[in-house]
Amino acid sequence: MKLVFGFFVDALIFVTLALGMYWGCQSLLNIGHFMGWFVGVLLILTFANKEVVKSVEKKYQHQHFAIRVYDVVTDLLFVMVCAYQGWMFLAGVYALAAMMKTEFKNRMEKQLCQK
């Protein structure tokens, strides 16, 4: 169920960004812009706090490789759209957050394989 919600949110963001660029509607672009800042800053603050990372490590469950690839691809597409729109600082912040998230998942998958 958690995956379905994630797919829905990704689809919603990309549809609003695509329609906003196609129609030239700034209101639709603002949805993706807000979500980028919200998720990017939230992820950076999460991975910057060692206590939060330890609690997330305890709850982490294995993710299929295809899901992790999908996550990286959607993050990369979002960064590309941000750069295309001229939101360079947002693209940088979100790229940093995506790299931190990917590194965390990679580290956790390696730990799970060793057990």
C-alpha positions as a Python dict, from the first residue, in 0.01 Angstrom:
ca = {
    (1, 'M'): (0, 0, 0),
    (2, 'K'): (290, 232, 76),
    (3, 'L'): (422, 181, -277),
    (4, 'V'): (85, 264, -434),
    (5, 'F'): (74, 592, -243),
    (6, 'G'): (429, 675, -357),
    (7, 'F'): (342, 600, -720),
    (8, 'F'): (31, 817, -690),
    (9, 'V'): (225, 1111, -546),
    (10, 'D'): (496, 1079, -813),
    (11, 'A'): (234, 1066, -1088),
    (12, 'L'): (49, 1366, -944),
    (13, 'I'): (365, 1575, -927),
    (14, 'F'): (480, 1485, -1277),
    (15, 'V'): (136, 1542, -1429),
    (16, 'T'): (108, 1885, -1269),
    (17, 'L'): (461, 1976, -1382),
    (18, 'A'): (399, 1852, -1737),
    (19, 'L'): (64, 2028, -1767),
    (20, 'G'): (206, 2343, -1609),
    (21, 'M'): (486, 2353, -1866),
    (22, 'Y'): (254, 2265, -2155),
    (23, 'W'): (-18, 2515, -2065),
    (24, 'G'): (217, 2776, -1920),
    (25, 'C'): (22, 2766, -1593),
    (26, 'Q'): (236, 2882, -1303),
    (27, 'S'): (-16, 2752, -1047),
    (28, 'L'): (39, 2394, -1160),
    (29, 'L'): (416, 2440, -1158),
    (30, 'N'): (397, 2569, -801),
    (31, 'I'): (268, 2230, -681),
    (32, 'G'): (583, 2053, -795),
    (33, 'H'): (797, 2343, -676),
    (34, 'F'): (652, 2322, -325),
    (35, 'M'): (679, 1943, -310),
    (36, 'G'): (1042, 1960, -421),
    (37, 'W'): (1133, 2202, -145),
    (38, 'F'): (928, 2017, 114),
    (39, 'V'): (1068, 1672, 39),
    (40, 'G'): (1422, 1794, -27),
    (41, 'V'): (1457, 1987, 296),
    (42, 'L'): (1281, 1713, 495),
    (43, 'L'): (1519, 1446, 361),
    (44, 'I'): (1829, 1657, 426),
    (45, 'L'): (1718, 1731, 783),
    (46, 'T'): (1634, 1363, 835),
    (47, 'F'): (1972, 1236, 720),
    (48, 'A'): (2157, 1512, 906),
    (49, 'N'): (2015, 1395, 1239),
    (50, 'K'): (2201, 1082, 1355),
    (51, 'E'): (1932, 981, 1605),
    (52, 'V'): (1662, 986, 1337),
    (53, 'V'): (1884, 785, 1101),
    (54, 'K'): (1935, 519, 1370),
    (55, 'S'): (1559, 487, 1424),
    (56, 'V'): (1496, 464, 1049),
    (57, 'E'): (1768, 199, 1020),
    (58, 'K'): (1583, -18, 1272),
    (59, 'K'): (1259, 3, 1070),
    (60, 'Y'): (1414, -35, 723),
    (61, 'Q'): (1285, -325, 514),
    (62, 'H'): (1431, -474, 199),
    (63, 'Q'): (1327, -301, -124),
    (64, 'H'): (1329, -476, -458),
    (65, 'F'): (1597, -355, -700),
    (66, 'A'): (1334, -235, -950),
    (67, 'I'): (1175, -12, -686),
    (68, 'R'): (1512, 142, -598),
    (69, 'V'): (1584, 204, -969),
    (70, 'Y'): (1239, 363, -1011),
    (71, 'D'): (1313, 588, -713),
    (72, 'V'): (1648, 701, -857),
    (73, 'V'): (1498, 762, -1203),
    (74, 'T'): (1208, 971, -1069),
    (75, 'D'): (1447, 1173, -852),
    (76, 'L'): (1671, 1232, -1154),
    (77, 'L'): (1373, 1337, -1368),
    (78, 'F'): (1257, 1579, -1100),
    (79, 'V'): (1604, 1736, -1078),
    (80, 'M'): (1611, 1769, -1457),
    (81, 'V'): (1269, 1938, -1463),
    (82, 'C'): (1379, 2176, -1187),
    (83, 'A'): (1692, 2268, -1380),
    (84, 'Y'): (1489, 2312, -1700),
    (85, 'Q'): (1253, 2549, -1518),
    (86, 'G'): (1547, 2752, -1389),
    (87, 'W'): (1503, 2641, -1029),
    (88, 'M'): (1876, 2574, -991),
    (89, 'F'): (1896, 2601, -614),
    (90, 'L'): (1599, 2366, -575),
    (91, 'A'): (1761, 2125, -822),
    (92, 'G'): (2078, 2127, -614),
    (93, 'V'): (1898, 2080, -284),
    (94, 'Y'): (1683, 1798, -422),
    (95, 'A'): (1983, 1632, -590),
    (96, 'L'): (2169, 1636, -257),
    (97, 'A'): (1865, 1490, -80),
    (98, 'A'): (1825, 1221, -347),
    (99, 'M'): (2192, 1125, -320),
    (100, 'M'): (2166, 1102, 59),
    (101, 'K'): (1855, 884, 29),
    (102, 'T'): (2014, 657, -232),
    (103, 'E'): (2333, 619, -28),
    (104, 'F'): (2128, 532, 281),
    (105, 'K'): (1926, 269, 95),
    (106, 'N'): (2242, 122, -57),
    (107, 'R'): (2407, 99, 284),
    (108, 'M'): (2098, -60, 437),
    (109, 'E'): (2067, -317, 158),
    (110, 'K'): (2431, -416, 208),
    (111, 'Q'): (2372, -457, 581),
    (112, 'L'): (2065, -672, 518),
    (113, 'C'): (2261, -894, 278),
    (114, 'Q'): (2531, -951, 539),
    (115, 'K'): (2283, -1076, 798),
}
